[in-house]
XYZ file of N, CA, C and O in Angstrom:
548
model
N 0.862 -1.180 0.000
C 0.000 0.000 0.000
C 0.899 1.230 0.000
O 1.671 1.452 0.909
N 0.759 2.003 -1.049
C 1.600 3.192 -1.197
C 0.759 4.428 -1.358
O -0.288 4.395 -1.987
N 1.211 5.428 -0.827
C 0.756 6.786 -1.133
C -0.725 7.013 -0.858
O -1.362 7.843 -1.501
N -1.331 6.238 0.033
C -2.729 6.420 0.375
C -3.699 5.920 -0.688
O -4.881 6.212 -0.629
N -3.212 5.203 -1.715
C -4.084 4.689 -2.769
C -4.262 3.193 -2.569
O -3.289 2.453 -2.488
N -5.494 2.761 -2.476
C -5.791 1.334 -2.383
C -6.035 0.821 -3.798
O -7.016 1.213 -4.430
N -5.157 -0.049 -4.344
C -5.315 -0.522 -5.722
C -6.659 -1.202 -5.966
O -7.182 -1.166 -7.063
N -7.244 -1.794 -4.935
C -8.519 -2.475 -5.102
C -9.672 -1.499 -5.291
O -10.739 -1.876 -5.769
N -9.485 -0.239 -4.929
C -10.559 0.733 -5.093
C -10.527 1.392 -6.474
O -11.461 2.088 -6.848
N -9.464 1.184 -7.238
C -9.381 1.759 -8.573
C -10.267 0.975 -9.538
O -10.405 -0.241 -9.406
N -10.887 1.641 -10.525
C -11.722 0.904 -11.470
C -10.873 -0.042 -12.316
O -9.730 0.260 -12.641
N -11.457 -1.189 -12.641
C -10.787 -2.132 -13.515
C -10.732 -1.559 -14.918
O -11.491 -0.662 -15.266
N -9.850 -2.110 -15.733
C -9.722 -1.657 -17.119
C -10.923 -2.127 -17.930
O -11.288 -3.295 -17.883
N -11.557 -1.220 -18.639
C -12.634 -1.562 -19.556
C -12.035 -1.595 -20.957
O -11.410 -0.630 -21.393
N -12.199 -2.716 -21.643
C -11.565 -2.940 -22.941
C -12.651 -3.088 -24.010
O -13.547 -3.917 -23.872
N -12.559 -2.298 -25.084
C -13.561 -2.351 -26.149
C -13.487 -3.621 -26.983
O -14.506 -4.120 -27.451
N -12.282 -4.143 -27.182
C -12.092 -5.299 -28.065
C -12.928 -6.489 -27.597
O -12.935 -6.819 -26.414
N -13.633 -7.092 -28.535
C -14.419 -8.281 -28.215
C -15.812 -8.233 -28.812
O -16.116 -7.396 -29.665
N -16.668 -9.138 -28.330
C -18.040 -9.262 -28.829
C -19.011 -8.710 -27.801
O -18.893 -8.983 -26.611
N -19.991 -7.928 -28.293
C -20.939 -7.226 -27.441
C -22.365 -7.449 -27.926
O -22.593 -7.672 -29.106
N -23.329 -7.332 -27.001
C -24.747 -7.380 -27.355
C -25.445 -6.224 -26.655
O -25.094 -5.871 -25.524
N -26.434 -5.618 -27.341
C -27.137 -4.500 -26.706
C -28.532 -4.896 -26.254
O -28.966 -6.036 -26.416
N -29.232 -3.931 -25.683
C -30.549 -4.134 -25.101
C -31.615 -4.520 -26.133
O -32.685 -4.991 -25.760
N -31.342 -4.351 -27.423
C -32.278 -4.741 -28.480
C -31.901 -6.068 -29.130
O -32.591 -6.529 -30.021
N -30.770 -6.660 -28.697
C -30.325 -7.927 -29.275
C -29.366 -7.787 -30.438
O -28.973 -8.780 -31.044
N -28.974 -6.562 -30.772
C -27.967 -6.360 -31.820
C -26.600 -6.748 -31.270
O -26.325 -6.549 -30.085
N -25.748 -7.276 -32.135
C -24.412 -7.679 -31.709
C -23.359 -6.954 -32.528
O -23.600 -6.560 -33.672
N -22.187 -6.805 -31.917
C -21.060 -6.229 -32.657
C -19.773 -6.870 -32.169
O -19.686 -7.341 -31.032
N -18.813 -6.885 -33.065
C -17.474 -7.362 -32.752
C -16.512 -6.216 -33.020
O -16.509 -5.653 -34.123
N -15.745 -5.859 -32.005
C -14.748 -4.796 -32.135
C -13.374 -5.451 -32.116
O -13.062 -6.224 -31.214
N -12.577 -5.146 -33.149
C -11.230 -5.687 -33.243
C -10.269 -4.955 -32.316
O -10.655 -4.076 -31.548
N -9.012 -5.321 -32.430
C -7.969 -4.736 -31.589
C -7.900 -3.223 -31.789
O -8.046 -2.718 -32.899
N -7.676 -2.514 -30.694
C -7.498 -1.065 -30.726
C -6.006 -0.800 -30.909
O -5.181 -1.284 -30.134
N -5.646 -0.045 -31.961
C -4.217 0.181 -32.222
C -3.657 1.296 -31.345
O -4.367 1.868 -30.519
N -2.369 1.585 -31.521
C -1.678 2.564 -30.669
C -2.280 3.957 -30.744
O -2.191 4.735 -29.799
N -2.901 4.291 -31.892
C -3.544 5.603 -32.035
C -4.965 5.607 -31.476
O -5.626 6.639 -31.466
N -5.462 4.444 -31.053
C -6.814 4.352 -30.519
C -7.863 3.976 -31.549
O -9.054 3.975 -31.250
N -7.453 3.658 -32.768
C -8.394 3.328 -33.841
C -8.732 1.841 -33.844
O -7.908 1.004 -33.470
N -9.952 1.513 -34.285
C -10.372 0.119 -34.373
C -11.379 -0.075 -35.501
O -11.976 0.876 -35.995
N -11.541 -1.321 -35.912
C -12.518 -1.734 -36.911
C -13.334 -2.868 -36.334
O -12.934 -3.492 -35.351
N -14.441 -3.163 -36.977
C -15.249 -4.279 -36.524
C -16.455 -4.481 -37.405
O -16.518 -3.980 -38.533
N -17.430 -5.216 -36.851
C -18.648 -5.551 -37.583
C -19.844 -5.409 -36.659
O -19.762 -5.706 -35.467
N -20.970 -4.969 -37.235
C -22.202 -4.758 -36.479
C -23.314 -5.558 -37.142
O -23.484 -5.504 -38.362
N -24.068 -6.315 -36.349
C -25.213 -7.064 -36.854
C -26.439 -6.591 -36.092
O -26.638 -6.969 -34.932
N -27.234 -5.734 -36.728
C -28.386 -5.149 -36.054
C -29.530 -6.152 -35.957
O -29.706 -6.994 -36.846
N -30.286 -6.049 -34.892
C -31.478 -6.878 -34.722
C -32.729 -6.106 -35.128
O -33.814 -6.671 -35.210
N -32.580 -4.807 -35.388
C -33.723 -3.957 -35.720
C -33.399 -3.098 -36.932
O -32.244 -2.719 -37.155
N -34.416 -2.804 -37.738
C -34.228 -1.945 -38.903
C -35.548 -1.270 -39.250
O -36.618 -1.823 -38.967
N -35.451 -0.092 -39.852
C -36.643 0.627 -40.294
C -36.945 0.331 -41.760
O -37.918 0.832 -42.300
N -36.114 -0.487 -42.415
C -36.345 -0.817 -43.818
C -36.905 -2.230 -43.927
O -36.860 -3.010 -42.978
N -37.380 -2.556 -45.113
C -37.860 -3.921 -45.367
C -36.752 -4.792 -45.964
O -36.976 -5.965 -46.252
N -35.565 -4.212 -46.136
C -34.439 -4.950 -46.715
C -33.946 -6.034 -45.762
O -34.070 -5.897 -44.544
N -33.366 -7.084 -46.333
C -32.774 -8.155 -45.519
C -31.572 -7.597 -44.766
O -30.708 -6.955 -45.342
N -31.517 -7.826 -43.465
C -30.424 -7.332 -42.632
C -29.137 -8.077 -42.960
O -29.143 -9.307 -43.088
N -28.050 -7.341 -43.108
C -26.728 -7.915 -43.341
C -25.747 -7.335 -42.334
O -25.943 -6.216 -41.842
N -24.706 -8.085 -42.042
C -23.635 -7.579 -41.177
C -22.987 -6.381 -41.866
O -22.772 -6.394 -43.079
N -22.702 -5.335 -41.097
C -22.158 -4.096 -41.649
C -20.856 -3.725 -40.950
O -20.689 -3.989 -39.758
N -19.930 -3.094 -41.697
C -18.639 -2.720 -41.089
C -18.771 -1.503 -40.179
O -19.631 -0.655 -40.382
N -17.896 -1.464 -39.166
C -17.813 -0.278 -38.315
C -16.362 0.151 -38.203
O -15.445 -0.669 -38.296
N -16.154 1.450 -38.033
C -14.827 2.033 -37.826
C -14.941 3.054 -36.710
O -15.915 3.803 -36.657
N -13.937 3.063 -35.823
C -14.023 4.017 -34.732
C -12.698 4.310 -34.075
O -11.641 3.848 -34.516
N -12.791 5.078 -33.006
C -11.599 5.389 -32.220
C -12.016 5.606 -30.771
O -13.165 5.913 -30.472
N -11.046 5.400 -29.884
C -11.289 5.623 -28.466
C -10.212 6.543 -27.922
O -9.153 6.703 -28.525
N -10.494 7.111 -26.771
C -9.514 7.929 -26.076
C -8.308 7.041 -25.770
O -8.468 5.844 -25.527
N -7.128 7.597 -25.761
C -5.897 6.818 -25.600
C -5.990 5.851 -24.423
O -6.242 6.245 -23.287
N -5.773 4.585 -24.685
C -6.016 3.504 -23.717
C -5.121 3.579 -22.479
O -5.529 3.180 -21.396
N -3.898 4.090 -22.608
C -2.987 4.099 -21.465
C -3.293 5.212 -20.470
O -2.730 5.253 -19.392
N -4.185 6.128 -20.839
C -4.458 7.261 -19.968
C -5.750 7.099 -19.172
O -5.913 7.724 -18.147
N -6.670 6.265 -19.624
C -7.966 6.142 -18.962
C -8.362 4.674 -18.852
O -8.236 3.913 -19.804
N -8.869 4.268 -17.686
C -9.341 2.900 -17.489
C -10.739 2.671 -18.049
O -11.124 1.544 -18.303
N -11.520 3.741 -18.179
C -12.883 3.652 -18.679
C -13.028 4.652 -19.833
O -13.611 5.723 -19.674
N -12.489 4.286 -21.016
C -12.327 5.253 -22.102
C -13.630 5.652 -22.793
O -14.583 4.885 -22.856
N -13.629 6.877 -23.312
C -14.680 7.324 -24.217
C -14.320 6.842 -25.615
O -13.150 6.596 -25.926
N -15.328 6.712 -26.468
C -15.103 6.190 -27.821
C -16.211 6.659 -28.743
O -17.250 7.168 -28.303
N -16.000 6.458 -30.036
C -17.028 6.702 -31.040
C -16.773 5.794 -32.221
O -15.628 5.419 -32.478
N -17.855 5.408 -32.918
C -17.677 4.631 -34.139
C -18.837 4.875 -35.092
O -19.911 5.325 -34.700
N -18.579 4.604 -36.366
C -19.555 4.770 -37.434
C -19.862 3.410 -38.033
O -18.950 2.619 -38.283
N -21.151 3.139 -38.251
C -21.573 1.930 -38.959
C -22.127 2.360 -40.305
O -23.047 3.181 -40.377
N -21.550 1.823 -41.384
C -22.004 2.082 -42.743
C -22.872 0.891 -43.146
O -22.363 -0.167 -43.500
N -24.191 1.046 -43.058
C -25.111 -0.075 -43.262
C -25.035 -0.582 -44.692
O -25.243 0.179 -45.635
N -24.753 -1.874 -44.844
C -24.574 -2.468 -46.178
C -25.901 -2.790 -46.846
O -25.934 -3.074 -48.036
N -27.006 -2.734 -46.120
C -28.305 -3.121 -46.680
C -29.273 -1.941 -46.829
O -30.435 -2.136 -47.186
N -28.807 -0.722 -46.538
C -29.669 0.454 -46.692
C -28.819 1.686 -46.983
O -27.604 1.657 -46.828
N -29.474 2.757 -47.373
C -28.783 4.024 -47.673
C -28.690 4.880 -46.423
O -29.136 6.026 -46.404
N -28.126 4.315 -45.356
C -28.033 5.064 -44.110
C -26.724 4.778 -43.392
O -26.029 3.800 -43.684
N -26.406 5.660 -42.457
C -25.190 5.581 -41.656
C -25.574 5.915 -40.218
O -26.427 6.776 -39.988
N -24.950 5.221 -39.262
C -25.179 5.538 -37.856
C -23.847 5.837 -37.182
O -22.870 5.126 -37.403
N -23.820 6.878 -36.367
C -22.654 7.191 -35.549
C -23.031 6.961 -34.090
O -24.117 7.336 -33.649
N -22.143 6.281 -33.372
C -22.316 5.999 -31.950
C -21.227 6.736 -31.182
O -20.095 6.823 -31.651
N -21.546 7.222 -30.001
C -20.543 7.756 -29.095
C -20.880 7.269 -27.691
O -22.048 7.054 -27.373
N -19.857 7.024 -26.905
C -20.140 6.510 -25.577
C -18.916 6.367 -24.710
O -17.846 6.906 -25.012
N -19.092 5.617 -23.632
C -18.000 5.347 -22.709
C -18.080 3.900 -22.264
O -19.157 3.337 -22.087
N -16.907 3.321 -22.079
C -16.752 1.936 -21.617
C -16.575 1.978 -20.099
O -15.601 2.540 -19.601
N -17.547 1.432 -19.374
C -17.519 1.458 -17.912
C -17.300 0.069 -17.332
O -17.640 -0.933 -17.962
N -16.776 0.022 -16.122
C -16.778 -1.194 -15.313
C -17.740 -0.907 -14.174
O -17.539 0.032 -13.399
N -18.835 -1.710 -14.080
C -19.839 -1.436 -13.049
C -19.387 -1.939 -11.682
O -18.284 -2.482 -11.525
N -20.245 -1.772 -10.689
C -19.894 -2.119 -9.307
C -19.651 -3.606 -9.104
O -19.040 -4.016 -8.128
N -20.100 -4.442 -10.062
C -19.872 -5.884 -9.982
C -18.657 -6.319 -10.804
O -18.397 -7.505 -10.951
N -17.942 -5.334 -11.393
C -16.774 -5.647 -12.211
C -17.114 -6.014 -13.644
O -16.264 -6.470 -14.397
N -18.364 -5.794 -14.065
C -18.832 -6.138 -15.410
C -18.652 -4.940 -16.344
O -18.970 -3.807 -15.972
N -18.143 -5.191 -17.550
C -17.960 -4.121 -18.530
C -19.291 -3.780 -19.198
O -20.060 -4.666 -19.565
N -19.532 -2.484 -19.347
C -20.762 -1.984 -19.953
C -20.398 -0.831 -20.879
O -19.621 0.053 -20.500
N -20.971 -0.834 -22.094
C -20.805 0.292 -23.011
C -22.103 1.086 -23.004
O -23.158 0.570 -23.380
N -22.033 2.330 -22.539
C -23.193 3.223 -22.572
C -23.033 4.104 -23.806
O -22.037 4.815 -23.935
N -23.999 4.034 -24.736
C -23.862 4.756 -25.998
C -25.099 5.585 -26.328
O -26.195 5.315 -25.855
N -24.868 6.577 -27.173
C -25.934 7.347 -27.804
C -25.637 7.319 -29.295
O -24.469 7.310 -29.698
N -26.685 7.269 -30.126
C -26.463 7.184 -31.562
C -27.337 8.156 -32.345
O -28.387 8.576 -31.880
N -26.840 8.499 -33.533
C -27.587 9.249 -34.539
C -27.607 8.405 -35.805
O -26.559 7.974 -36.288
N -28.796 8.156 -36.340
C -28.953 7.413 -37.588
C -29.417 8.387 -38.666
O -30.434 9.065 -38.487
N -28.665 8.467 -39.745
C -29.036 9.328 -40.863
C -29.490 8.453 -42.022
O -28.729 7.626 -42.515
N -30.745 8.621 -42.423
C -31.308 7.893 -43.554
C -31.338 8.797 -44.780
O -31.500 10.017 -44.664
N -31.229 8.186 -45.941
C -31.309 8.926 -47.203
C -32.742 9.398 -47.427
O -33.694 8.660 -47.163
N -32.898 10.626 -47.877
C -34.196 11.136 -48.324
C -34.024 11.669 -49.745
O -32.914 12.006 -50.164
N -35.121 11.734 -50.485
C -35.037 12.096 -51.906
C -34.848 13.584 -52.172
O -34.352 13.960 -53.229
N -35.254 14.444 -51.213
C -35.075 15.873 -51.449
C -34.962 16.612 -50.126
O -35.292 16.083 -49.069
N -34.540 17.868 -50.221
C -34.242 18.661 -49.028
C -35.484 18.941 -48.184
O -35.386 19.124 -46.967
N -36.648 18.947 -48.786
C -37.860 19.204 -48.002
C -38.173 18.048 -47.048
O -38.911 18.237 -46.077
N -37.613 16.863 -47.299
C -37.798 15.712 -46.408
C -36.673 15.591 -45.376
O -36.660 14.636 -44.591
N -35.749 16.561 -45.365
C -34.607 16.499 -44.454
C -35.035 16.388 -42.991
O -34.385 15.729 -42.190
N -36.148 16.996 -42.623
C -36.619 17.020 -41.235
C -36.827 15.631 -40.652
O -36.725 15.452 -39.442
N -37.085 14.633 -41.490
C -37.376 13.288 -40.975
C -36.234 12.294 -41.202
O -36.412 11.098 -41.001
N -35.056 12.797 -41.565
C -33.976 11.907 -41.987
C -33.040 11.463 -40.860
O -32.246 10.566 -41.052
N -33.114 12.083 -39.679
C -32.195 11.738 -38.599
C -32.971 11.267 -37.374
O -33.923 11.925 -36.940
N -32.538 10.129 -36.829
C -33.120 9.580 -35.600
C -32.039 9.541 -34.538
O -30.859 9.438 -34.852
N -32.445 9.566 -33.280
C -31.500 9.546 -32.164
C -31.974 8.509 -31.158
O -33.169 8.258 -31.016
N -31.017 7.873 -30.493
C -31.384 6.900 -29.475
C -30.210 6.550 -28.582
O -29.113 7.096 -28.727
N -30.460 5.652 -27.655
C -29.403 5.169 -26.767
C -29.404 3.648 -26.780
O -30.432 3.018 -27.041
N -28.248 3.063 -26.554
C -28.103 1.621 -26.385
C -27.109 1.343 -25.281
O -26.137 2.086 -25.099
N -27.335 0.266 -24.561
C -26.410 -0.227 -23.549
C -25.937 -1.599 -24.005
O -26.755 -2.482 -24.280
N -24.618 -1.757 -24.126
C -24.020 -3.012 -24.564
C -23.354 -3.717 -23.385
O -22.754 -3.062 -22.531
N -23.456 -5.033 -23.362
C -22.717 -5.849 -22.405
C -21.915 -6.879 -23.195
O -22.259 -7.226 -24.335
N -20.842 -7.346 -22.573
C -19.965 -8.291 -23.256
C -20.669 -9.640 -23.422
O -21.292 -10.145 -22.491
N -20.557 -10.198 -24.640
C -21.095 -11.538 -24.881
C -20.158 -12.568 -24.262
O -18.939 -12.454 -24.418
N -20.686 -13.563 -23.583
C -19.795 -14.602 -23.033
C -19.140 -15.376 -24.177
O -19.727 -15.507 -25.245
N -17.920 -15.885 -23.965
C -17.244 -16.661 -25.011
C -18.080 -17.871 -25.412
O -18.707 -18.505 -24.567
N -18.104 -18.166 -26.720
C -18.845 -19.319 -27.224
C -18.058 -20.590 -26.985
O -16.854 -20.623 -27.144
N -18.759 -21.640 -26.580
C -18.092 -22.922 -26.305
C -18.102 -23.805 -27.518
O -18.925 -23.723 -28.360
């Protein structure tokens, strides 16, 4: 015990890399975060506003430098492969009181519209909470 800091009271490291599921049943896989904080992955949504068949879509993002924060902020963009829309997510990776990693996010979804007079209905906003998927056996 040094310097009045109890190591057990410090938050555990929250790591973005891995497989996640949100409150709507959508899943995503985030690859390794590089030295600059950038990452790639894939998103499989469980919900859509289109009638198109849902397909896995790529995501690209970045997080606050990993060596400076145990519970980093991050953002990523999903370019939907089955519709003319894009979603941006921003959030923070937390470790809760039980030691469980949780991603708290807010998103903006921009859908294509045919003309500027329909612009008012082209953006949706929401929140999602992601938890880590257990490893598959």
